Coordinates of C-alpha atoms in Angstrom, one line a residue:
X1064 CA -24.3 12.4 -16.7
X1065 CA -20.9 12.1 -18.3
X1066 CA -19.2 8.7 -18.0
X1067 CA -15.8 9.2 -16.2
X1068 CA -12.8 7.5 -17.8
X1069 CA -10.2 6.4 -15.3
X1070 CA -6.6 5.5 -16.4
X1071 CA -5.2 3.3 -13.7
X1072 CA -1.4 3.0 -13.6
X1073 CA 0.9 0.7 -11.6
X1074 CA 3.2 2.0 -8.9
X1075 CA 6.2 -0.2 -7.8
X1076 CA 7.0 2.6 -5.3
X1077 CA 6.4 6.2 -4.4
X1078 CA 8.5 7.5 -7.2
X1079 CA 6.6 5.5 -9.8
X1080 CA 3.2 6.5 -8.3
X1081 CA 4.0 10.2 -8.4
X1082 CA 5.4 9.9 -12.0
X1083 CA 2.2 8.1 -13.0
X1084 CA 0.1 11.0 -11.7
X1085 CA 2.4 13.6 -13.4
X1086 CA 2.0 11.8 -16.7
X1087 CA -1.7 11.6 -16.7
X1088 CA -3.0 8.8 -14.6
X1089 CA -6.4 9.2 -12.9
X1090 CA -5.5 6.6 -10.3
X1091 CA -2.6 4.4 -9.3
X1092 CA -2.5 1.0 -7.6
X1093 CA 0.3 0.2 -5.2
X1094 CA 1.3 -2.6 -2.8
X1095 CA 1.7 -2.2 0.9
X1096 CA 4.5 -4.0 2.9
X1097 CA 2.6 -7.3 2.9
X1098 CA -0.4 -9.1 1.3
X1099 CA -0.1 -7.7 -2.2
X1100 CA -0.1 -10.0 -5.3
X1101 CA 3.5 -8.8 -6.1
X1102 CA 5.5 -9.7 -3.1
X1103 CA 8.6 -7.9 -4.5
X1104 CA 6.7 -4.6 -4.7
X1105 CA 5.9 -3.6 -1.1
X1106 CA 5.8 -0.1 0.3
X1107 CA 5.6 1.5 3.7
X1108 CA 2.3 3.1 4.9
X1109 CA 4.2 6.4 5.2
X1110 CA 5.0 6.3 1.4
X1111 CA 1.3 5.5 0.7
X1112 CA 0.2 8.4 2.8
X1113 CA 2.5 10.7 0.8
X1114 CA 1.2 9.3 -2.5
X1115 CA -2.4 9.8 -1.4
X1116 CA -1.7 13.5 -0.6
X1117 CA 0.0 14.0 -4.0
X1118 CA -2.7 12.2 -6.0
X1119 CA -5.6 13.9 -4.2
X1120 CA -4.4 17.3 -5.3
X1121 CA -5.4 16.3 -8.8
X1122 CA -8.5 14.5 -7.8
X1123 CA -6.7 11.2 -8.6
X1124 CA -7.2 8.1 -6.5
X1125 CA -4.9 5.6 -4.8
X1126 CA -5.8 1.9 -4.5
X1127 CA -3.8 -0.5 -2.4
X1128 CA -3.5 -4.2 -3.3
X1129 CA -4.3 -6.4 -0.4
X1130 CA -5.2 -9.2 -2.7
X1131 CA -3.3 -12.3 -1.5
X1132 CA -5.0 -15.2 0.3
X1133 CA -4.3 -14.9 4.0
X1134 CA -3.4 -17.6 6.5
X1135 CA -5.0 -17.8 10.0
X1136 CA -1.8 -16.6 11.7
X1137 CA -1.8 -13.5 9.5
X1138 CA -5.3 -12.3 10.2
X1139 CA -4.4 -10.0 13.1
X1140 CA -1.6 -8.4 11.0
X1141 CA -4.0 -7.9 8.1
X1142 CA -6.5 -6.1 10.4
X1143 CA -3.7 -3.8 11.6
X1144 CA -2.7 -3.0 8.0
X1145 CA -6.2 -2.2 7.0
X1146 CA -6.6 0.2 9.9
X1147 CA -3.5 2.0 8.8
X1148 CA -4.6 2.2 5.2
X1149 CA -8.0 3.6 6.3
X1150 CA -6.1 6.3 8.3
X1151 CA -3.9 7.0 5.3
X1152 CA -7.1 7.9 3.3
X1153 CA -6.6 5.4 0.5
X1154 CA -9.5 5.3 -1.9
X1155 CA -10.0 1.6 -2.0
X1156 CA -8.3 -1.7 -1.6
X1157 CA -8.2 -4.7 -4.0
X1158 CA -9.2 -7.9 -2.4
X1159 CA -9.2 -11.6 -3.2
X1160 CA -9.7 -13.2 0.3
X1161 CA -13.2 -13.0 1.7
X1162 CA -11.9 -12.6 5.2
X1163 CA -10.1 -9.4 4.1
X1164 CA -13.3 -8.2 2.5
X1165 CA -15.1 -8.4 5.8
X1166 CA -12.3 -6.7 7.7
X1167 CA -12.1 -3.9 5.2
X1168 CA -15.8 -3.3 5.4
X1169 CA -15.5 -3.1 9.2
X1170 CA -13.0 -0.2 9.0
X1171 CA -14.8 1.7 6.3
X1172 CA -12.6 0.9 3.3
X1173 CA -14.1 0.7 -0.2
X1174 CA -13.4 -2.7 -1.7
X1175 CA -12.7 -3.7 -5.3
X1176 CA -12.7 -7.3 -6.3
X1177 CA -9.3 -8.2 -7.6
X1178 CA -9.0 -10.1 -10.9
X1179 CA -7.7 -12.9 -8.6
X1180 CA -11.3 -13.6 -7.7
X1181 CA -11.8 -14.9 -11.3
X1182 CA -14.4 -12.5 -12.7
X1183 CA -15.5 -13.7 -16.2
X1184 CA -19.3 -13.9 -15.9
X1185 CA -22.2 -11.5 -15.1
X1186 CA -23.3 -14.0 -12.4
X1187 CA -20.0 -13.7 -10.6
X1188 CA -19.9 -9.9 -10.9
X1189 CA -23.5 -9.7 -9.5
X1190 CA -22.6 -12.0 -6.6
X1191 CA -19.5 -9.8 -5.8
X1192 CA -21.7 -6.7 -5.9
X1193 CA -24.1 -8.3 -3.4
X1194 CA -21.1 -8.8 -1.1
X1195 CA -20.3 -5.1 -1.0
X1196 CA -17.8 -4.7 -3.9
X1197 CA -18.3 -1.4 -5.7
X1198 CA -15.9 -2.4 -8.5
X1199 CA -14.9 -5.7 -10.1
X1200 CA -11.6 -6.2 -12.1
X1201 CA -12.6 -8.4 -15.0
X1202 CA -10.6 -11.3 -16.3
X1203 CA -8.1 -10.3 -19.0
X1204 CA -9.4 -12.9 -21.4
X1205 CA -12.8 -11.3 -22.0
X1206 CA -13.8 -9.8 -25.3
X1207 CA -15.3 -6.3 -25.7
X1208 CA -18.6 -8.0 -26.4
X1209 CA -18.4 -10.0 -23.2
X1210 CA -17.6 -6.9 -21.2
X1211 CA -20.6 -5.1 -22.7
X1212 CA -22.9 -8.1 -21.9
X1213 CA -21.7 -8.0 -18.2
X1214 CA -22.4 -4.3 -18.0
X1215 CA -25.9 -4.7 -19.5
X1216 CA -26.7 -7.3 -16.8
X1217 CA -25.1 -5.6 -13.9
X1218 CA -25.0 -1.9 -14.8
X1219 CA -24.5 -0.6 -11.3
X1220 CA -21.0 -2.1 -10.8
X1221 CA -17.9 -0.3 -11.9
X1222 CA -15.9 -2.5 -14.3
X1223 CA -12.1 -2.4 -14.5
X1224 CA -10.4 -3.9 -17.5
X1225 CA -6.7 -4.5 -18.2
X1226 CA -5.5 -2.7 -21.3
X1227 CA -1.7 -3.0 -21.3
X1228 CA 1.2 -5.1 -20.1
X1229 CA 2.1 -8.7 -19.3
X1230 CA -0.5 -11.5 -19.6
X1231 CA -0.9 -14.4 -17.3
X1232 CA -1.7 -17.5 -19.4
X1233 CA -4.1 -18.9 -16.7
X1234 CA -7.2 -17.2 -15.5
X1235 CA -6.0 -15.2 -12.5
X1236 CA -6.4 -16.7 -9.1
X1237 CA -6.6 -20.2 -10.7
X1238 CA -2.9 -20.8 -11.3
X1239 CA -1.2 -23.2 -9.0
X1240 CA 1.7 -24.2 -11.2
X1241 CA 4.3 -22.2 -9.3
X1242 CA 3.1 -23.6 -6.0
X1243 CA 3.2 -27.2 -7.3
X1244 CA 6.6 -26.9 -9.0
X1245 CA 8.5 -24.6 -6.7
X1246 CA 6.5 -24.1 -3.5
X1247 CA 5.8 -20.5 -4.5
X1248 CA 2.2 -19.4 -4.5
X1249 CA 0.9 -17.0 -7.2
X1250 CA -2.0 -16.4 -4.9
X1251 CA 0.4 -15.1 -2.3
X1252 CA 2.4 -12.8 -4.6
X1253 CA 5.3 -15.3 -5.4
X1254 CA 4.7 -16.4 -9.0
X1255 CA 7.8 -18.2 -10.3
X1256 CA 6.7 -17.6 -14.0
X1257 CA 6.1 -21.2 -14.9
X1258 CA 4.5 -20.0 -18.1
X1259 CA 7.7 -18.3 -19.3
X1260 CA 9.6 -21.6 -19.3
X1261 CA 10.5 -23.9 -22.2
X1262 CA 8.5 -27.1 -22.8
X1263 CA 8.4 -30.1 -25.0
X1264 CA 4.9 -30.9 -26.3
X1265 CA 4.4 -34.7 -26.3
X1266 CA 1.6 -36.9 -27.6
X1267 CA 0.1 -39.9 -25.9
X1268 CA 2.8 -42.1 -27.4
X1269 CA 5.6 -39.9 -26.1
X1270 CA 6.3 -38.5 -29.5
X1271 CA 7.7 -34.9 -29.5
X1272 CA 5.2 -32.6 -31.3
X1273 CA 7.1 -29.4 -30.4
X1274 CA 10.6 -29.3 -29.0
X1275 CA 11.9 -26.8 -26.4
X1276 CA 9.6 -23.9 -27.1
X1277 CA 7.9 -21.3 -24.9
X1278 CA 4.4 -22.7 -25.5
X1279 CA 2.7 -20.9 -22.6
X1280 CA 4.4 -17.5 -22.9
X1281 CA 2.0 -14.9 -24.2
X1282 CA 2.8 -11.6 -25.9
X1283 CA 2.0 -8.4 -24.0
X1284 CA -1.5 -6.9 -24.1
X1285 CA -2.0 -3.6 -26.0
X1286 CA -5.6 -2.3 -26.2
X1287 CA -4.7 1.3 -27.2
X1288 CA -6.9 1.0 -30.3
X1289 CA -9.7 -0.6 -28.4
X1290 CA -10.1 2.0 -25.6
X1291 CA -13.1 3.7 -27.1
X1292 CA -14.9 0.4 -27.7
X1293 CA -14.2 -0.6 -24.1
X1294 CA -15.6 2.7 -22.9
X1295 CA -18.7 2.1 -25.0
X1296 CA -19.0 -1.4 -23.6
X1297 CA -19.3 0.1 -20.1
X1298 CA -15.7 -0.1 -18.7
X1299 CA -15.0 2.5 -16.1
X1300 CA -11.3 2.0 -15.4
X1301 CA -8.5 1.1 -17.9
X1302 CA -5.6 -0.7 -16.1
X1303 CA -2.0 -0.8 -17.0
X1304 CA -0.2 -3.9 -15.8
X1305 CA 3.3 -3.5 -14.3
X1306 CA 3.9 -3.2 -10.6
X1307 CA 7.4 -4.5 -11.1
X1308 CA 8.2 -2.1 -13.9
X1309 CA 10.6 0.9 -13.5
X1310 CA 9.7 4.5 -13.7
X1311 CA 10.6 4.9 -17.4
X1312 CA 8.0 2.3 -18.3
X1313 CA 5.4 3.9 -16.2
X1314 CA 6.0 7.4 -17.7
X1315 CA 5.9 6.2 -21.3
X1316 CA 2.9 3.9 -21.1
X1317 CA 0.8 6.2 -18.9
X1318 CA 1.4 9.1 -21.2
X1319 CA 0.5 7.1 -24.3
X1320 CA -2.8 5.9 -22.9
X1321 CA -3.6 9.3 -21.3
X1322 CA -3.3 11.0 -24.6
X1323 CA -5.6 8.5 -26.3
X1324 CA -8.2 8.9 -23.6
X1325 CA -8.0 12.7 -24.0
X1326 CA -8.7 12.2 -27.7
X1327 CA -11.8 10.2 -26.9
X1328 CA -13.1 12.9 -24.5
X1329 CA -12.5 15.6 -27.1
X1330 CA -14.4 13.6 -29.7
X1331 CA -17.3 12.9 -27.3
X1332 CA -17.4 15.8 -24.8
X1333 CA -21.1 15.1 -23.9
X1334 CA -20.4 11.5 -23.2
X1335 CA -17.1 11.2 -21.4
X1336 CA -14.8 13.1 -19.0
X1337 CA -11.5 12.2 -17.3
X1338 CA -11.9 11.0 -13.8
X1339 CA -9.3 13.4 -12.4
X1340 CA -8.2 17.0 -12.9
X1341 CA -5.3 18.7 -14.6
X1342 CA -3.7 19.1 -18.0
X1343 CA -0.4 17.4 -18.8
X1344 CA 2.4 18.6 -21.1
X1345 CA 5.2 16.2 -22.0
X1346 CA 8.9 16.8 -23.0
X1347 CA 8.9 13.5 -25.0
X1348 CA 6.7 11.7 -27.5
X1349 CA 5.1 8.6 -26.0
X1350 CA 5.7 5.5 -28.0
X1351 CA 4.6 2.0 -26.8
X1352 CA 6.9 0.3 -29.2
X1353 CA 9.9 1.7 -27.5
X1354 CA 9.2 0.4 -24.1
X1355 CA 9.4 -3.2 -22.7
X1356 CA 7.2 -5.6 -24.6
X1357 CA 7.2 -9.2 -25.8
X1358 CA 5.4 -8.2 -28.9
X1359 CA 1.8 -7.0 -28.7
X1360 CA -1.6 -8.6 -28.9
X1361 CA -5.1 -7.5 -28.4
X1362 CA -5.6 -11.0 -26.8
X1363 CA -9.3 -11.9 -26.9
X1364 CA -10.7 -8.4 -27.2
X1365 CA -11.9 -9.1 -30.8
X1366 CA -12.5 -12.8 -30.3
X1367 CA -10.0 -15.7 -30.6
X1368 CA -7.0 -14.7 -32.6
X1369 CA -3.8 -16.4 -33.9
X1370 CA -0.4 -15.5 -32.7
X1371 CA -1.2 -14.3 -29.2
X1372 CA 1.8 -16.3 -27.8
X1373 CA 5.5 -15.8 -28.3
X1374 CA 6.8 -19.3 -28.7
X1375 CA 10.4 -18.3 -29.5
X1376 CA 11.2 -16.1 -26.5
X1377 CA 9.6 -14.8 -23.3
X1378 CA 11.9 -11.8 -23.3
X1379 CA 11.3 -8.3 -24.6
X1380 CA 11.6 -7.9 -28.3
X1381 CA 10.9 -4.2 -28.6
X1382 CA 10.3 -2.3 -31.8
X1383 CA 11.2 -3.5 -35.3
X1384 CA 13.9 -1.3 -36.7
X1385 CA 14.9 -2.9 -40.0
X1386 CA 16.7 -5.9 -41.5
X1387 CA 20.3 -6.8 -41.4
X1388 CA 21.8 -6.0 -44.8
X1389 CA 25.6 -6.4 -45.0
X1390 CA 28.1 -7.9 -42.5
X1391 CA 31.7 -6.9 -42.1
X1392 CA 34.3 -8.1 -39.5
X1393 CA 33.2 -5.7 -36.8
X1394 CA 30.1 -4.0 -38.1
X1395 CA 27.0 -4.3 -40.2
X1396 CA 24.4 -2.1 -41.8
X1397 CA 20.7 -2.0 -41.5
X1398 CA 18.1 -1.5 -44.2
X1399 CA 15.3 0.7 -42.8
X1400 CA 14.4 4.2 -41.7
X1401 CA 15.2 4.0 -38.0
X1402 CA 18.0 6.1 -36.4
X1403 CA 20.3 4.6 -33.8
X1404 CA 22.3 5.9 -30.8
X1405 CA 25.4 4.6 -29.0
X1406 CA 24.3 2.2 -26.3
X1407 CA 21.0 1.0 -28.0
X1408 CA 20.1 -2.6 -27.2
X1409 CA 19.2 -4.6 -30.2
X1410 CA 18.1 -8.2 -30.7
X1411 CA 17.0 -10.8 -33.3
X1412 CA 15.8 -14.4 -33.5
X1413 CA 18.7 -16.6 -34.6
X1414 CA 18.7 -19.8 -36.6
X1415 CA 18.1 -21.8 -33.4
X1416 CA 14.9 -19.8 -32.8
X1417 CA 16.4 -18.2 -29.8
X1418 CA 16.5 -14.5 -28.9
X1419 CA 20.1 -13.1 -29.2
X1420 CA 20.9 -9.6 -28.1
X1421 CA 23.7 -7.1 -28.1
X1422 CA 24.7 -3.5 -27.4
X1423 CA 25.6 -0.9 -30.1
X1424 CA 29.0 0.6 -29.3
X1425 CA 29.2 3.1 -32.2
X1426 CA 26.9 4.4 -34.9
X1427 CA 27.8 5.8 -38.3
X1428 CA 24.5 6.4 -40.1
X1429 CA 22.9 3.0 -40.7
X1430 CA 26.2 1.2 -40.0
X1431 CA 26.4 -0.2 -36.5
X1432 CA 29.5 -1.3 -34.6
X1433 CA 28.5 -3.7 -31.7
X1434 CA 30.6 -4.1 -28.6
X1435 CA 30.9 -7.7 -29.8
X1436 CA 29.6 -9.1 -33.1
X1437 CA 26.8 -11.5 -32.4
X1438 CA 27.6 -15.0 -33.6
X1439 CA 24.1 -15.6 -35.0
X1440 CA 23.7 -12.4 -37.0
X1441 CA 22.9 -13.1 -40.7
X1442 CA 21.9 -10.9 -43.7
X1443 CA 18.1 -10.7 -44.0
X1444 CA 17.3 -11.2 -40.2
X1445 CA 14.7 -8.9 -38.7
X1446 CA 16.2 -6.6 -36.1
X1447 CA 14.5 -5.2 -33.0
X1448 CA 15.4 -2.5 -30.5
X1449 CA 14.6 -3.5 -26.9
X1450 CA 16.5 -0.6 -25.3
X1451 CA 16.2 2.9 -26.8
X1452 CA 19.0 4.9 -25.4
X1453 CA 17.6 8.3 -26.5
X1454 CA 14.2 7.6 -24.9
X1455 CA 15.8 6.3 -21.7
X1456 CA 17.8 9.6 -21.6
X1457 CA 14.6 11.7 -21.9
X1458 CA 12.7 9.6 -19.3
X1459 CA 15.6 9.8 -16.8
X1460 CA 14.8 13.5 -16.3
X1461 CA 11.6 15.3 -15.4
X1462 CA 9.5 14.6 -18.5
X1463 CA 6.0 15.9 -17.8
X1464 CA 4.2 18.7 -15.9
X1465 CA 0.6 18.5 -14.7
X1466 CA -1.4 21.6 -13.8
X1467 CA -4.9 22.4 -12.7
X1468 CA -6.5 25.5 -14.1
X1469 CA -7.7 27.8 -11.3
X1470 CA -9.8 30.9 -11.3
X1471 CA -8.3 33.9 -9.5
X1472 CA -10.3 37.0 -8.5
X1473 CA -9.2 40.0 -6.5
X1474 CA -11.5 42.5 -4.8
X1475 CA -11.4 45.3 -2.3
X1476 CA -12.9 44.7 1.2
X1477 CA -13.8 47.2 3.9
X1478 CA -10.3 47.1 5.4
X1479 CA -8.1 45.7 2.6
X1480 CA -8.3 43.2 -0.1
X1481 CA -9.4 39.5 -0.7
X1482 CA -7.9 37.1 -3.2
X1483 CA -10.0 34.1 -4.1
X1484 CA -8.6 31.0 -5.8
X1485 CA -11.5 28.8 -6.8
X1486 CA -13.1 28.0 -3.4
X1487 CA -10.4 29.3 -1.0
X1488 CA -9.9 32.9 0.0
X1489 CA -7.2 34.9 1.7
X1490 CA -7.4 38.5 2.9
X1491 CA -5.0 41.3 3.8
X1492 CA -5.6 44.4 5.9
X1493 CA -4.2 47.3 3.8
X1494 CA -5.1 50.9 3.2
X1495 CA -6.8 51.6 -0.1
X1496 CA -4.4 53.6 -2.1
X1497 CA -5.6 54.8 -5.5
X1498 CA -3.0 54.1 -8.2
X1499 CA -1.7 56.8 -10.4
X1500 CA -1.6 54.4 -13.4
X1501 CA -3.2 51.0 -14.1
X1502 CA -1.8 48.2 -11.9
X1503 CA -3.7 45.5 -13.7
X1504 CA -0.7 44.0 -15.6
X1505 CA 1.5 43.8 -12.5
X1506 CA -1.3 42.3 -10.4
X1507 CA -1.9 39.6 -13.1
X1508 CA 1.8 39.0 -13.4
X1509 CA 2.4 38.6 -9.7
X1510 CA -0.7 36.5 -8.9
X1511 CA -0.3 34.1 -11.8
X1512 CA 3.3 33.2 -10.8
X1513 CA 2.2 29.6 -9.9
X1514 CA 5.3 27.7 -11.1
X1515 CA 6.3 24.9 -8.8
X1516 CA 2.7 24.3 -7.7
X1517 CA -0.1 22.1 -9.2
X1518 CA -2.0 25.1 -10.4
X1519 CA -2.0 27.5 -13.3
X1520 CA -3.9 30.6 -14.3
X1521 CA -3.4 33.3 -17.0
X1522 CA -5.7 36.0 -15.7
X1523 CA -7.2 37.6 -12.6
X1524 CA -10.8 38.7 -12.4
X1525 CA -11.1 42.3 -11.1
X1526 CA -14.0 44.8 -11.1
X1527 CA -13.8 47.3 -14.0
X1528 CA -13.2 50.2 -11.5
X1529 CA -10.5 48.4 -9.5
X1530 CA -7.7 50.9 -9.5
X1531 CA -5.6 50.4 -6.3
X1532 CA -1.9 50.1 -5.7
X1533 CA -0.8 46.9 -4.0
X1534 CA 2.9 46.3 -3.5
X1535 CA 4.3 43.3 -5.3
X1536 CA 5.4 41.8 -2.0
X1537 CA 1.8 41.9 -0.7
X1538 CA 0.5 40.3 -3.9
X1539 CA 3.2 37.5 -3.7
X1540 CA 2.3 36.8 0.0
X1541 CA -1.4 36.6 -0.8
X1542 CA -0.7 34.2 -3.7
X1543 CA 1.5 32.0 -1.5
X1544 CA -1.1 31.8 1.2
X1545 CA -3.9 31.0 -1.3
X1546 CA -1.8 28.2 -2.8
X1547 CA -1.0 26.9 0.7
X1548 CA -4.7 26.8 1.6
X1549 CA -5.5 25.1 -1.7
X1550 CA -2.8 22.5 -1.0
X1551 CA -4.0 21.9 2.5
X1552 CA -7.5 21.4 1.3
X1553 CA -6.5 18.7 -1.2
X1554 CA -4.3 17.0 1.5
X1555 CA -7.0 16.8 4.1
X1556 CA -10.1 16.4 2.0
X1557 CA -10.9 12.8 1.2
X1558 CA -12.3 12.3 -2.3
X1559 CA -15.9 11.4 -2.6
X1560 CA -16.4 7.6 -2.6
X1561 CA -17.2 6.2 -6.0
X1562 CA -20.8 5.2 -6.5
X1563 CA -21.8 2.1 -4.6
X1564 CA -22.9 -0.9 -6.5
X1565 CA -26.6 -0.9 -7.3
X1566 CA -28.6 -3.1 -5.0
X1567 CA -28.9 -6.5 -6.5
X1568 CA -30.6 -9.6 -5.4
X1569 CA -27.9 -11.9 -4.0
X1570 CA -27.4 -14.6 -6.7
X1571 CA -26.0 -18.0 -5.9
X1572 CA -22.2 -18.1 -5.9
X1573 CA -20.9 -19.9 -9.0
X1574 CA -19.5 -23.2 -7.7
X1575 CA -16.0 -24.4 -8.4
X1576 CA -15.0 -28.0 -9.0
X1577 CA -12.7 -28.9 -7.5
X1578 CA -13.6 -26.7 -4.5
X1579 CA -10.0 -25.8 -3.7
X1580 CA -10.4 -23.3 -6.5
X1581 CA -12.2 -21.0 -4.0
X1582 CA -8.8 -20.4 -2.5
X1583 CA -9.9 -20.6 1.2
X1584 CA -6.8 -20.3 3.4
X1585 CA -8.2 -19.2 6.8
X1586 CA -11.1 -20.0 9.1
X1587 CA -12.9 -16.7 8.6
X1588 CA -13.1 -17.3 4.8
X1589 CA -14.2 -20.9 5.4
X1590 CA -17.0 -19.7 7.7
X1591 CA -18.0 -17.1 5.1
X1592 CA -18.5 -19.8 2.4
X1593 CA -20.3 -22.1 4.8
X1594 CA -22.8 -19.3 5.4
X1595 CA -23.2 -19.3 1.6
X1596 CA -24.0 -23.0 1.7
X1597 CA -20.7 -24.1 0.3
X1598 CA -18.3 -26.5 2.0
X1599 CA -15.0 -25.8 0.4
X1600 CA -11.7 -27.7 0.5
X1601 CA -8.6 -26.1 1.9
X1602 CA -6.6 -23.9 -0.5
X1603 CA -4.2 -25.7 -2.8
X1604 CA -1.3 -24.1 -0.8
X1605 CA -2.5 -25.9 2.3
X1606 CA -3.4 -29.3 0.9
X1607 CA -2.3 -30.2 -2.6
X1608 CA -4.3 -33.0 -4.2
X1609 CA -2.6 -36.0 -5.7
X1610 CA -3.6 -35.0 -9.3
X1611 CA -4.7 -31.5 -9.6
X1612 CA -6.0 -28.9 -12.1
X1613 CA -3.2 -26.2 -11.9
X1614 CA -4.2 -23.9 -14.8
X1615 CA -7.3 -22.9 -16.8
X1616 CA -6.4 -21.1 -20.0
X1617 CA -8.2 -19.5 -22.8
X1618 CA -5.0 -19.8 -24.8
X1619 CA -5.2 -23.2 -26.6
X1620 CA -2.3 -25.1 -28.1
X1621 CA -4.5 -27.0 -30.4
X1622 CA -5.7 -23.7 -31.9
X1623 CA -2.3 -22.0 -31.8
X1624 CA -0.7 -24.9 -33.8
X1625 CA -3.5 -25.0 -36.4
X1626 CA -5.3 -28.2 -35.2
X1627 CA -8.6 -26.8 -33.9
X1628 CA -11.2 -28.3 -36.2
X1629 CA -13.9 -26.2 -34.5
X1630 CA -12.2 -23.1 -35.8
X1631 CA -11.4 -24.4 -39.2
X1632 CA -8.0 -26.1 -38.4
X1633 CA -6.8 -29.4 -39.7
X1634 CA -7.4 -32.6 -37.9
X1635 CA -4.7 -33.5 -35.4
X1636 CA -2.2 -36.2 -36.4
X1637 CA -1.3 -37.0 -32.8
X1638 CA -2.9 -39.2 -30.3
X1639 CA -4.2 -37.5 -27.1
X1640 CA -3.9 -36.7 -24.3
X1641 CA -1.0 -34.3 -24.9
X1642 CA 1.5 -33.4 -22.3
X1643 CA 3.8 -30.5 -21.6
X1644 CA 7.3 -31.5 -20.4
X1645 CA 9.8 -29.3 -18.6
X1646 CA 13.5 -29.7 -19.1
X1647 CA 13.8 -31.7 -15.9
X1648 CA 11.3 -34.3 -17.1
X1649 CA 8.2 -33.3 -15.2
X1650 CA 5.1 -33.6 -17.2
X1651 CA 1.7 -31.9 -17.2
X1652 CA -1.4 -33.4 -18.9
X1653 CA -3.5 -31.2 -21.2
X1654 CA -7.2 -31.3 -21.4
X1655 CA -9.1 -29.5 -24.2
X1656 CA -12.5 -28.4 -22.9
X1657 CA -14.1 -27.5 -26.2
X1658 CA -17.5 -26.7 -24.7
X1659 CA -15.9 -23.8 -22.9
X1660 CA -13.2 -23.2 -25.5
X1661 CA -10.6 -23.7 -22.8
X1662 CA -7.4 -25.6 -22.2
X1663 CA -6.8 -27.1 -18.8
X1664 CA -3.4 -28.2 -17.4
X1665 CA -3.1 -30.9 -14.8
X1666 CA -0.3 -32.3 -12.8
X1667 CA 0.7 -35.6 -14.5
X1668 CA -0.9 -38.7 -12.8

């Protein structure tokens, strides 16, 4: 059996979802009006119904994020939403809260374990499978080898891995910094991006080790060159982050990853196939460097690496386009091979280690005339383009077409003719009139006019002795009716459910200490854990402890600054514990858990 490869793209809204399908996605994930982990990216059930109909034409799937923790007073509304999603024929929902898991199972929805459930071990994946989850979204921090090890131990569970986009510095589901600092819960879709803020790094004596730097701000993930290794490791779905991104981002990134997956399938046709149907043609050349990014990293895919963070800025850098060469009063020139367009957005890191940006007003070869000359521009500075006007222009228009190859056949019947399009058939009652000359070319031309539909064909199968005259109007009517039936079939036929997780003996749930890390925010979830033999504390959002663990990170400042002796760094010159300090003076204690190669962040006692 071939291993299906699913490219899973984000959908901020219906437009983004349909664009993702058009540009090669095998599935999309989208938020409903409430209870999704991006509160700013909600959509009506009516739009989700429309997206399901569109996606299912291509055998693509639609997953809905219902992956926040839920309060007791919201349980009834959650049940109502799940019923509507079941009626909408969504293919699965992503879940964090175990009360939502139970309600979804009751209404017959397939459930995927959101990355918010903190999925980094085979034991956790096996436990989730024992609770009815057919797919588990793994932690972003895992290496390819760790993914492979989980697949070996729990082979019956679909594994979804993140491959592109913004990175949370904390293990997902275990970040309480926004709630602690701003009363905005990341577990309820309201992350305030604490990790994109400036910090001082202080030692135990209050000495400043690093001053006003973005010490927790990670670069963006890019696993384009690791897709085949991830497929070999057992990953089923390759997820692009970005439910707050615009349609241009979705088009470009989806197209780039879809083309790479197609290359893998072509190299290994006996091993892999795409998880949906259709061939895509593009009117642009996908380029990940030209879309929003903070600089790219493969994160921990190949083990611990240097330079996974962007200490100088949390903003988009874009693609490197050359170095500043010569400055004049109102212009400068660039040393490099890139071409520029009026309106391009450029940026650079100035002498204060800050990102400074500007717009290009006019271009004369490699001489650029900004709207206003940036004060920090100097000869020799590296220049980046974070807004490519030419690409934006291309992506603002229809930029891809996706078609499914169909087989057409025409035959004579007792009282007329029958046209078959794959597995649907239409007939017409019409006298058999022998043609004086061959009608084959006209028949093929009329029946293959499938523009404006999801389908394409370049020939019509007919018997060798088929020699009848059919008016073009009759042929066109048969074609339209066949297309209509085919479309109705895709709109009403629910896709087969993905394979259920293999039966596994229910393992013990990995225990969390402190127990508020289970994120139990309602009575039904609390009762669920009690049946598992676990007496949990209320969720952090309901009862914040006096001193609390608010982040668990694989990103480690000791290592990033070159002071991890375990990995060959020099011995630290500071006295620990270290602290992070915000601009308003609030401090957060760091703990280096070397046994797990992890950095923990606590509220300061």
